[in-house]
Amino acid sequence: MHEFPCPPGLVCRPTFWNIPFVLEIVVYLGALLAVGVFAYGMWKHIKRWRAGKGKFEWGPLGVRIKNWLLFGIATKKVALDQQPAGIMHLGIMWGMAFLFLGTAIATIDWDITKPLINPYQWRLLQGDVYYFFKVVLDVFGLLALIGIAIAFVIRYGIKPERLDGRSGKRYFREDLWILGSLGFIVLTGFIIEILRLAAQPMETALLKERVMYCTTCSVVAWPLSQLLTGVDLGVLKSLHVTTWMLHMAIALTAAAAVPYTKMGHLIISSLNTFFKRLEPAGAIPKIADIENQETFGISKLEEFSWKQLMDFDACTRCGRCQDACPAALTGKALSPKNIIVKMFEVSHGKTQGALHGEVVDAQELWDCTTCMGCVNACPVAIDQLGTIIELRRYLTLSEGAPQPPSNKAMDSMERQGNPYGLPKADRHKWMEGLGVPFADADEEYEVLFWVGCAGAYDVRAQKIARAFVKVLQAAGVKFAVMQEERCNCESARRLGNEYLYQMATMEIIESLKQYKFKRIATICPHCFNTIKNEYPQFDGTFEVVHHTQLIHELITTKRITIQRKNDATITYHDSCYLGRYNNIYEPQRQILQSLVSNLVEMPRARANGLCCGGGGGRMWLEENTGKRINNTRMEDVVAVNAQIVAAACPFCMTMLDDGAKALEVDEKIARKDIAELVAEAL
């Protein structure tokens, strides 16, 4: 064994001090076994992913590496998350990472240089480098302990609702083993160093000579080692080797167990950020050759894609998606976390039974508003929404069982070209007397105004369409409306009816291509997102702007001028399909700042804004369970004492109107689209 294998007067890292050579061999054999068990576990994961549909997508490599560095390595979303959970995660992650790296460096430094004739000429961990090394390990060891302590308090003290998943007791026990093991590894690591310093008078003396270093570099071990002064050397050595053996046994066991437990997310979650979907946010994959498909959506494990299977393994059950979900927030059946956890259990054979009905209840799927709050909140790039849509597709197309009364709305989309069931001939009545022209194939337009079904048929949304027309005319914009306009069936697609959506899409794209225009402008974020981000799947690439983007441009280029300011206190409700789907937050706020003197933000705003409850086809479904989402959102408006709530979406306007009536603040708080506010100020 190695008593103190450093030259006189030099402090170095005695990696295997006091450890019998036979135990060194045992540890290395154990490490080889642990690596083998670890590798086998990871291979089982990879084999399972490879069984999924599709091929691994490696490019564009630069973008994927950037995502991996930001979200997988720097854990950007976790670092900026609510505290103390963010501190907990960073403490454990970086603390354990640096301790592992330090152990690896120390071991390599010892065993590579030991056989050399003059090892101290090449050894890294000696002298001042060793002092710095001790600083780093002690600091990050403390961070790891702090993180583990916070995790214990959150998990077993506070017990937030978002952490209670399916088979919760089993997962609680697993988490207890993981946290206990990590805590034991860090604590025994400190104890080993304390005992070693206490038993080595030479190293302790050298540390005493360098008070500057010893008070900062060995923050924990050196001061505590002084408490053992006078303890018998044989006792110290015996305690040291015993603790070292326990430390190595648990450390190697934990390392081998990584792929088989929640700790696997250390590797898999990082990989998942590398393979993050790069399509526009929330864009639903196209079903190719839909006419010849025998089944639609997902009802069996083998129908999931490789990325979905990786998603299930990457989930840490942190519950951030559940906290962001408006359905879960208002007491409905859906928890996006539980959907992913259930799919994980199915993919690992821990749950048996049919996906639909036995594993996942249909109501869980229909509760989703497709707001993408879950996807935005997930720190490891899981696409919960994509899985929900695929499961919906099976119910709607393969089983013919969409949730009533959405089937009536979809029938109306197909037969009447709108979800309201109103006559096709009435589509353009809203613009009577406004002088709005129909598009002519021989003319070229600055803007083609896509009105949308709400703007055409909904009495409240018609006011928004008229206000936007007033703004366009005041700015001298040459625009027109397409006479062939019909419902683009965006709601149908998100309800799972891909067949109806594709039929409408091909018809609309063919019509759009007849006309010459620079841009399409729409008052509906759902139409905006569909034409901008999903029509390219069908060879329909157009420049699309939301009406608030265009209005902002008209103001900044002075094509229109705000004449009157509003003195009311106003707040803005972010549309999910503008915000989280398209990252458009500023134009609306800049317009409002030019209109009013008192713009206030709700706590749930921008990327963390609360959905109105009308997306994902929910406009055509009843909300019979839990609290109404739109009422909850209207409570946010009331809480900031706003006199006006501004919106930029006809669906949001409908939901806010209903919420204001339900809360009996209809007369106190006005609901206005930004186009209406601008039109009034001209």
XYZ file of C-alpha atoms in Angstrom:
682
model
C 0.000 0.000 0.000
C 1.060 3.601 -0.552
C 1.850 5.512 2.636
C 2.868 8.842 1.115
C 4.337 8.421 -2.359
C 5.371 12.041 -2.912
C 8.861 13.588 -2.709
C 9.698 15.396 0.544
C 8.249 18.897 0.644
C 5.795 18.299 -2.210
C 2.089 17.661 -1.813
C 0.615 15.425 -4.519
C -2.511 13.385 -5.032
C -2.011 9.917 -3.457
C -4.959 8.276 -5.185
C -4.602 4.847 -3.593
C -3.088 5.887 -0.279
C -3.645 3.202 2.388
C -5.376 0.907 -0.104
C -3.941 -2.639 -0.444
C -2.889 -3.511 -3.954
C -5.383 -6.367 -4.078
C -8.226 -3.890 -3.491
C -6.923 -1.751 -6.343
C -7.240 -4.801 -8.599
C -10.715 -5.567 -7.233
C -11.851 -1.995 -7.890
C -10.574 -2.039 -11.465
C -12.248 -5.371 -12.112
C -15.430 -3.966 -10.563
C -15.125 -0.889 -12.762
C -14.824 -3.075 -15.858
C -17.916 -4.987 -14.779
C -19.797 -1.734 -14.120
C -18.846 -0.402 -17.557
C -20.072 -3.616 -19.136
C -23.392 -3.525 -17.284
C -23.755 0.166 -18.142
C -22.991 -0.433 -21.831
C -25.448 -3.329 -22.004
C -28.176 -1.160 -20.492
C -27.531 1.638 -22.956
C -27.524 -0.830 -25.846
C -30.951 -2.074 -24.743
C -32.225 1.512 -24.926
C -30.705 2.057 -28.367
C -32.093 -1.258 -29.621
C -35.565 -0.258 -28.430
C -35.331 3.157 -30.134
C -34.131 1.582 -33.383
C -37.287 -0.531 -33.443
C -39.346 2.663 -33.805
C -40.418 4.104 -37.130
C -38.174 6.404 -39.132
C -34.434 6.931 -39.180
C -32.160 8.813 -36.806
C -31.798 12.394 -38.044
C -28.271 13.752 -37.540
C -28.405 16.979 -39.522
C -28.000 19.855 -39.670
C -25.187 18.963 -37.310
C -24.313 22.526 -36.281
C -27.847 23.272 -35.103
C -28.076 19.991 -33.242
C -24.753 20.549 -31.468
C -25.919 24.020 -30.452
C -29.155 22.597 -29.010
C -27.187 19.930 -27.177
C -24.770 22.450 -25.668
C -27.542 24.852 -24.631
C -30.147 22.428 -23.338
C -28.290 19.160 -22.780
C -25.017 20.385 -21.270
C -25.751 23.903 -19.969
C -29.348 22.809 -19.147
C -30.588 26.281 -20.029
C -34.245 25.667 -19.242
C -33.497 24.139 -15.869
C -31.046 26.894 -14.918
C -33.683 29.530 -15.603
C -36.475 27.514 -14.005
C -38.362 28.341 -10.851
C -36.290 28.042 -7.712
C -35.279 26.149 -5.638
C -35.789 23.339 -8.196
C -33.315 24.963 -10.595
C -30.635 25.267 -7.902
C -31.277 21.665 -6.881
C -30.789 20.314 -10.380
C -27.702 22.387 -11.140
C -26.132 21.470 -7.797
C -26.613 17.745 -8.305
C -25.755 17.741 -11.999
C -22.628 19.860 -11.950
C -21.543 18.692 -8.505
C -21.627 15.004 -9.454
C -20.186 15.712 -12.921
C -17.132 17.472 -11.487
C -16.661 14.852 -8.783
C -16.757 12.094 -11.399
C -14.387 14.030 -13.648
C -12.041 14.695 -10.716
C -11.986 11.038 -9.755
C -11.257 10.037 -13.351
C -8.429 12.586 -13.647
C -6.893 11.513 -10.334
C -7.000 7.842 -11.269
C -5.547 8.383 -14.734
C -2.917 10.748 -13.359
C -1.834 8.120 -10.824
C -1.832 5.003 -12.970
C -0.356 6.514 -16.136
C 2.558 8.153 -14.363
C 3.213 5.508 -11.696
C 5.191 3.102 -13.986
C 7.476 5.886 -15.228
C 11.071 6.187 -13.998
C 10.455 9.708 -12.718
C 6.664 9.963 -12.359
C 6.742 13.302 -10.525
C 8.161 14.971 -13.624
C 4.906 14.172 -15.420
C 2.299 13.955 -12.689
C -0.408 16.631 -12.973
C -1.920 16.608 -9.501
C 0.915 17.938 -7.393
C 1.933 21.274 -5.957
C -0.230 24.279 -6.814
C -2.235 22.326 -9.391
C -3.212 19.914 -6.626
C -4.277 22.792 -4.369
C -6.526 24.126 -7.143
C -7.834 20.628 -7.779
C -8.892 20.378 -4.132
C -10.657 23.742 -4.349
C -12.741 22.582 -7.282
C -13.670 19.184 -5.831
C -14.567 20.537 -2.386
C -16.724 23.339 -3.803
C -18.574 21.095 -6.225
C -18.923 18.398 -3.589
C -20.677 20.949 -1.367
C -22.907 22.001 -4.281
C -23.853 18.377 -4.839
C -24.771 17.943 -1.167
C -26.844 21.130 -1.211
C -28.647 19.962 -4.341
C -29.329 16.528 -2.844
C -30.633 18.097 0.366
C -32.986 20.369 -1.590
C -34.157 17.364 -3.621
C -34.981 15.455 -0.422
C -36.970 18.410 0.930
C -38.906 18.879 -2.329
C -39.517 15.179 -2.958
C -40.338 13.982 0.540
C -41.164 17.163 2.423
C -43.037 19.578 0.180
C -44.261 16.818 -2.186
C -45.581 19.045 -5.002
C -48.490 17.623 -6.978
C -46.525 17.649 -10.232
C -44.196 14.927 -8.880
C -47.000 12.432 -8.188
C -47.065 10.231 -11.248
C -48.541 6.914 -12.176
C -47.163 4.126 -9.968
C -46.020 6.942 -7.711
C -44.909 4.784 -4.756
C -42.551 2.732 -6.903
C -41.021 5.881 -8.401
C -40.745 7.494 -4.974
C -38.745 4.483 -3.760
C -36.524 4.607 -6.832
C -35.872 8.312 -6.290
C -35.054 7.617 -2.638
C -32.452 5.034 -3.669
C -30.924 7.425 -6.226
C -30.739 10.399 -3.882
C -29.526 8.215 -1.015
C -26.796 6.685 -3.170
C -25.599 10.045 -4.464
C -25.607 11.505 -0.972
C -23.701 8.508 0.365
C -21.096 8.774 -2.409
C -20.438 12.464 -1.745
C -20.391 12.144 2.055
C -18.096 9.122 2.072
C -15.845 10.911 -0.410
C -15.435 13.747 2.071
C -14.917 11.310 4.954
C -12.181 9.476 3.023
C -10.339 12.748 2.456
C -10.779 13.802 6.094
C -9.378 10.503 7.377
C -6.505 10.584 4.897
C -5.472 14.121 5.896
C -5.770 13.271 9.597
C -3.575 10.205 9.130
C -0.886 11.966 7.056
C 1.156 14.344 9.214
C 3.397 15.275 6.291
C 0.581 16.468 4.017
C -1.153 18.179 6.938
C 2.050 19.981 7.865
C 2.523 21.181 4.309
C -1.029 22.428 4.245
C -0.453 24.299 7.507
C 2.511 26.032 5.938
C 0.228 27.365 3.216
C -2.566 28.862 5.254
C -3.767 30.801 2.220
C -4.440 27.576 0.427
C -5.656 25.357 3.223
C -8.377 27.753 4.315
C -9.742 27.990 0.793
C -8.735 24.877 -1.109
C -9.914 22.166 1.299
C -13.038 23.888 2.489
C -14.532 20.818 4.125
C -11.908 18.123 4.609
C -8.884 20.014 6.000
C -10.678 21.848 8.851
C -12.577 18.702 9.872
C -9.424 16.599 9.757
C -8.008 18.780 12.546
C -10.755 17.495 14.844
C -9.193 14.031 14.624
C -5.802 15.133 15.922
C -4.567 12.575 18.418
C -6.680 9.689 17.171
C -4.668 6.486 16.817
C -3.130 6.132 13.345
C -4.208 2.502 13.082
C -7.835 3.458 13.782
C -7.717 6.213 11.167
C -6.301 3.871 8.557
C -8.820 1.162 9.353
C -11.726 3.598 9.105
C -10.266 5.019 5.914
C -9.978 1.725 4.052
C -13.416 0.545 5.241
C -15.075 3.786 4.131
C -13.187 3.665 0.842
C -14.478 0.149 0.139
C -18.081 1.161 0.854
C -17.667 4.314 -1.218
C -16.353 2.422 -4.229
C -18.991 -0.315 -3.932
C -21.890 2.143 -3.979
C -20.250 4.345 -6.634
C -19.697 1.434 -9.029
C -23.176 0.044 -8.357
C -24.743 3.441 -9.040
C -22.722 3.855 -12.235
C -23.770 0.429 -13.494
C -27.413 1.166 -12.609
C -27.604 4.425 -14.587
C -29.314 3.006 -17.727
C -31.790 0.987 -15.636
C -33.092 3.788 -13.428
C -34.179 7.397 -13.634
C -30.462 8.264 -13.596
C -30.457 7.204 -17.237
C -31.696 10.672 -18.072
C -28.136 11.879 -17.450
C -27.319 10.354 -20.829
C -30.680 9.964 -22.569
C -32.077 13.431 -21.838
C -28.887 14.973 -23.165
C -29.175 12.852 -26.317
C -32.801 13.884 -26.650
C -31.845 17.551 -26.801
C -29.420 16.731 -29.617
C -32.203 15.005 -31.568
C -34.733 17.745 -30.793
C -37.271 18.234 -33.564
C -36.157 21.074 -35.819
C -39.424 21.574 -37.675
C -41.504 24.668 -36.828
C -42.786 24.368 -33.282
C -45.886 22.218 -33.070
C -45.957 21.392 -36.797
C -47.791 18.090 -37.164
C -46.109 15.463 -39.350
C -47.802 14.803 -42.668
C -49.308 11.378 -43.329
C -47.799 10.547 -46.719
C -49.915 8.760 -49.329
C -52.926 9.055 -47.057
C -55.308 7.468 -49.566
C -53.503 4.128 -49.326
C -53.077 3.967 -45.559
C -54.865 1.136 -43.785
C -54.544 2.521 -40.270
C -53.935 6.000 -38.901
C -52.280 7.294 -35.790
C -50.959 5.092 -33.009
C -52.590 2.200 -31.158
C -49.589 -0.134 -30.715
C -46.079 0.201 -29.364
C -44.462 -0.624 -32.712
C -46.213 2.342 -34.351
C -44.255 4.940 -32.350
C -41.319 6.679 -34.020
C -37.763 6.229 -32.728
C -37.835 9.808 -31.417
C -41.037 9.191 -29.458
C -39.494 6.100 -27.857
C -36.450 8.204 -26.944
C -38.790 10.863 -25.531
C -40.338 8.313 -23.180
C -36.922 7.259 -21.869
C -35.714 10.872 -21.572
C -38.549 11.920 -19.261
C -37.374 12.718 -15.726
C -40.936 12.942 -14.342
C -40.149 16.469 -13.140
C -43.738 17.580 -13.814
C -42.891 20.935 -15.384
C -45.113 20.039 -18.344
C -47.978 19.293 -15.977
C -47.552 22.628 -14.228
C -47.743 24.390 -17.610
C -50.776 22.446 -18.840
C -54.063 24.407 -18.685
C -56.051 21.162 -18.553
C -54.107 19.813 -15.572
C -54.213 23.251 -13.942
C -58.022 23.288 -14.065
C -58.591 19.781 -12.734
C -59.132 17.815 -15.928
C -58.054 14.254 -16.712
C -55.024 15.198 -18.787
C -51.510 15.369 -17.413
C -48.932 15.453 -20.231
C -46.390 14.020 -17.791
C -48.591 11.027 -17.064
C -49.125 10.405 -20.786
C -45.346 10.147 -21.279
C -44.859 8.083 -18.105
C -47.537 5.639 -19.261
C -45.900 5.317 -22.653
C -42.553 4.703 -20.918
C -44.084 1.888 -18.894
C -45.639 0.348 -21.992
C -42.373 0.558 -23.952
C -40.503 -1.146 -21.078
C -43.133 -3.846 -20.547
C -44.065 -2.525 -17.100
C -47.694 -1.989 -18.144
C -49.759 -4.376 -20.240
C -52.979 -3.769 -22.130
C -54.342 -1.813 -25.056
C -53.000 1.730 -25.365
C -56.500 3.105 -25.886
C -58.940 2.493 -23.085
C -56.714 0.454 -20.771
C -53.540 2.577 -20.633
C -54.795 5.975 -21.780
C -58.377 7.162 -21.447
C -59.802 9.035 -24.432
C -60.788 11.976 -22.223
C -57.131 12.600 -21.395
C -56.450 13.094 -25.095
C -59.469 15.294 -25.812
C -58.648 17.580 -22.869
C -55.541 18.857 -24.693
C -55.792 22.402 -26.076
C -52.575 21.929 -28.122
C -51.260 25.117 -26.487
C -47.737 23.634 -26.482
C -47.196 24.734 -22.894
C -45.903 21.256 -22.086
C -43.401 21.214 -24.958
C -42.192 24.701 -24.074
C -41.770 23.808 -20.395
C -39.926 20.525 -20.925
C -36.201 20.994 -20.254
C -35.188 17.920 -22.279
C -36.988 18.443 -25.625
C -39.827 15.923 -25.213
C -42.699 16.387 -27.669
C -45.710 15.469 -25.534
C -48.062 17.160 -27.980
C -46.909 15.064 -30.935
C -47.721 11.862 -29.061
C -51.155 13.150 -28.055
C -51.983 14.115 -31.660
C -50.945 10.681 -32.945
C -53.151 8.991 -30.342
C -56.028 11.293 -31.335
C -55.545 10.383 -34.991
C -56.188 6.746 -34.212
C -59.434 7.486 -32.387
C -60.720 9.847 -35.069
C -59.670 8.093 -38.274
C -59.141 4.431 -37.422
C -61.896 4.083 -34.828
C -64.192 6.788 -36.192
C -64.685 8.004 -32.635
C -63.891 11.731 -32.301
C -65.256 13.285 -29.173
C -68.760 14.684 -29.751
C -69.746 17.285 -30.785
C -66.522 17.855 -32.756
C -67.816 15.442 -35.411
C -70.570 17.934 -36.249
C -68.036 20.748 -36.660
C -65.892 18.566 -38.914
C -68.906 17.571 -41.001
C -69.652 21.273 -41.450
C -66.034 21.969 -42.439
C -66.341 19.374 -45.180
C -69.825 20.232 -46.452
C -70.142 23.967 -45.835
C -66.461 24.960 -45.781
C -66.740 26.292 -42.214
C -67.158 24.757 -38.731
C -70.222 26.849 -37.896
C -72.509 25.016 -40.322
C -73.493 28.280 -42.035
C -74.048 28.594 -45.782
C -71.048 28.947 -48.089
C -72.836 31.825 -49.775
C -72.715 33.860 -46.560
C -68.937 33.761 -46.222
C -68.319 37.256 -47.560
C -71.361 39.075 -46.152
C -69.181 40.568 -43.399
C -67.476 42.904 -45.867
C -70.582 44.377 -47.492
C -70.233 48.139 -47.845
C -66.493 48.143 -47.056
C -65.292 48.234 -50.642
C -63.134 45.144 -50.248
C -62.268 43.632 -53.653
C -62.024 39.976 -54.535
C -58.650 38.861 -55.803
C -58.225 38.967 -59.589
C -55.716 36.619 -61.207
C -54.593 39.433 -63.513
C -53.817 41.850 -60.673
C -50.895 41.904 -58.233
C -51.559 42.689 -54.574
C -49.436 43.822 -51.706
C -51.511 41.712 -49.340
C -53.973 38.872 -49.743
C -56.241 39.061 -46.693
C -57.040 35.571 -45.432
C -60.119 36.241 -43.302
C -60.629 32.812 -41.742
C -63.906 31.217 -40.685
C -64.206 33.200 -37.452
C -63.701 36.536 -39.210
C -66.214 35.539 -41.864
C -68.983 34.014 -39.739
C -68.575 34.825 -36.040
C -70.380 38.079 -35.222
C -67.731 39.184 -32.710
C -64.801 38.265 -34.961
C -66.393 40.088 -37.915
C -65.729 43.324 -36.023
C -62.029 42.422 -35.933
C -61.993 41.766 -39.684
C -63.695 45.114 -40.370
C -61.255 46.948 -38.099
C -58.295 45.391 -39.928
C -59.790 46.430 -43.263
C -60.071 49.998 -41.957
C -56.386 49.951 -40.991
C -55.326 48.575 -44.399
C -57.376 51.175 -46.237
C -56.005 53.995 -44.058
C -52.470 52.853 -44.912
C -53.186 52.656 -48.621
C -52.372 48.963 -48.809
C -53.485 47.280 -52.019
C -55.219 44.141 -50.804
C -57.940 41.700 -51.730
C -59.850 38.718 -50.386
C -59.878 35.363 -52.138
C -63.400 34.462 -53.208
C -62.594 30.724 -53.019
C -61.560 30.951 -49.378
C -62.801 28.075 -47.225
C -61.958 26.518 -43.836
C -58.398 25.228 -43.774
C -59.493 22.546 -41.263
C -56.655 23.308 -38.835
C -58.917 22.292 -35.956
C -59.747 19.040 -37.712
C -56.060 18.193 -38.046
C -55.465 18.728 -34.351
C -58.537 16.667 -33.547
C -56.926 13.854 -35.518
C -58.766 14.180 -38.841
C -55.761 14.376 -41.129
C -57.787 13.192 -44.101
C -60.154 16.183 -43.984
C -57.243 18.553 -43.419
C -55.283 17.298 -46.413
C -58.326 17.473 -48.665
C -58.906 21.116 -47.730
C -55.184 21.957 -47.903
C -54.712 20.753 -51.472
C -57.793 22.684 -52.579
C -56.681 25.902 -50.867
C -53.084 25.767 -52.115
C -54.300 25.280 -55.664
C -56.529 28.350 -55.286
C -53.795 30.491 -53.705
C -51.375 29.729 -56.512
C -53.718 31.367 -59.028
C -53.103 34.810 -57.569
C -50.156 37.214 -57.392
C -49.428 38.734 -54.008
C -46.433 39.547 -51.857
C -47.832 38.331 -48.573
C -50.815 36.684 -46.965
C -52.134 38.456 -43.878
C -54.565 36.872 -41.452
C -56.263 37.882 -38.211
C -56.250 34.271 -36.965
C -53.058 32.830 -35.425
C -54.292 29.324 -36.184
C -54.630 30.136 -39.887
C -51.316 31.998 -39.727
C -49.478 29.001 -38.283
C -51.089 26.557 -40.680
C -50.361 28.481 -43.879
C -46.885 29.555 -42.758
C -45.559 26.391 -41.137
C -47.639 23.472 -42.414
C -48.525 24.280 -46.018
C -44.859 23.837 -47.075
C -45.397 20.119 -46.360
C -47.743 20.184 -49.371
C -45.662 22.371 -51.696
C -47.445 25.503 -50.582
C -44.780 28.001 -49.528
C -46.052 31.543 -48.985
C -44.909 34.582 -47.026
C -47.404 34.984 -44.214
C -47.814 37.719 -41.602
C -50.184 38.019 -38.705
C -52.286 41.163 -38.755
C -50.514 42.524 -35.650
C -47.136 42.135 -37.373
C -48.417 44.034 -40.391
C -50.020 46.754 -38.267
C -46.761 47.174 -36.351
C -44.917 47.531 -39.660
C -47.441 50.127 -40.899
C -46.957 52.168 -37.721
C -43.147 52.040 -37.750
C -43.004 52.989 -41.452
C -45.480 55.826 -40.728
C -48.020 54.583 -43.245
C -50.547 55.058 -40.448
C -50.346 57.428 -37.490
C -51.873 56.994 -34.059
C -53.988 60.094 -33.413
C -55.529 59.323 -30.020
C -54.081 57.622 -26.946
C -56.170 55.490 -24.626
C -55.942 56.308 -20.912
C -57.228 52.924 -19.753
C -55.117 50.300 -18.006
C -54.628 47.516 -20.517
C -53.136 44.038 -20.436
C -52.346 41.690 -23.297
C -53.268 38.013 -23.576
C -50.732 36.039 -25.632
C -52.135 33.694 -28.249
C -50.474 30.264 -28.000
C -50.261 29.982 -31.794
C -48.495 33.333 -32.086
C -46.338 33.000 -28.996
C -45.159 29.496 -28.231
C -45.717 28.287 -31.799
C -44.055 31.198 -33.600
C -42.173 33.159 -30.927
C -44.027 36.390 -31.742
C -44.389 38.495 -28.603
C -43.061 41.991 -29.256
C -45.099 43.518 -32.134
C -48.314 43.381 -30.108
C -46.739 44.972 -27.063
C -45.060 47.696 -29.077
C -48.372 48.560 -30.733
C -50.095 48.731 -27.354
C -47.337 50.917 -25.917
C -48.004 53.386 -28.721
C -51.720 53.310 -27.915
C -51.878 53.436 -24.104
C -49.925 54.907 -21.240
C -50.451 52.030 -18.813
C -49.694 48.562 -20.179
C -49.500 45.911 -17.442
C -48.332 42.322 -17.779
C -50.065 39.349 -16.236
C -47.735 37.021 -14.281
C -48.470 34.271 -16.817
C -47.354 35.977 -20.011
C -45.226 35.508 -23.120
C -43.827 31.954 -23.330
C -45.461 31.152 -19.988
C -48.825 32.610 -20.952
C -51.949 30.652 -20.054
C -54.014 29.269 -22.917
C -57.557 30.578 -23.378
C -58.825 26.999 -23.784
C -59.970 27.272 -27.402
C -57.135 25.622 -29.314
C -56.729 22.070 -30.571
C -60.370 21.849 -31.629
C -61.568 22.689 -28.111
C -63.640 25.491 -29.636
C -66.012 22.783 -30.849
C -66.008 20.627 -27.690
C -67.811 20.990 -24.399
C -65.767 21.676 -21.259
C -67.632 19.628 -18.685
C -64.873 18.614 -16.274
C -62.919 20.715 -13.821
C -62.830 24.496 -13.911
C -63.219 26.288 -17.235
C -59.841 27.324 -18.617
C -61.105 30.627 -19.994
C -62.495 31.568 -16.574
C -59.084 30.907 -15.035
C -57.453 33.108 -17.657
C -59.973 35.870 -17.082
C -59.141 35.741 -13.369
C -55.555 36.604 -14.365
C -56.912 39.682 -16.149
C -58.967 40.714 -13.114
C -55.946 40.263 -10.817
C -53.937 42.996 -12.583
C -56.838 45.478 -12.413
C -56.990 45.874 -16.179
C -59.802 47.850 -17.739
C -59.144 46.362 -21.166
C -57.697 43.001 -22.150
C -56.235 43.059 -25.646
C -56.113 39.932 -27.790
C -54.867 39.012 -31.240
C -56.930 35.906 -31.975
C -60.657 35.423 -32.683
C -60.738 32.188 -30.663
C -59.117 33.944 -27.701
C -61.642 36.753 -28.035
C -64.551 34.314 -27.835
C -63.098 32.591 -24.789
C -62.305 35.867 -23.008
C -65.811 37.151 -23.725
C -67.324 34.014 -22.218
C -64.979 34.225 -19.239
C -65.892 37.860 -18.582
C -69.588 36.972 -18.559
C -69.031 33.988 -16.262
C -67.065 36.132 -13.779
C -69.623 38.940 -14.073
C -67.041 41.491 -15.187
C -68.543 41.936 -18.646
C -69.210 45.633 -18.046
C -66.001 46.310 -16.124
C -63.380 44.832 -18.442
C -63.550 45.422 -22.192
C -62.152 42.835 -24.625
C -60.586 44.313 -27.719
C -58.525 42.968 -30.569
C -55.410 45.012 -31.298
C -56.799 45.837 -34.749
C -59.891 47.353 -33.127
C -57.809 49.463 -30.759
C -55.665 50.757 -33.626
C -58.687 51.464 -35.845
C -60.253 53.478 -33.030
C -57.042 55.500 -32.600
C -56.647 56.546 -36.255
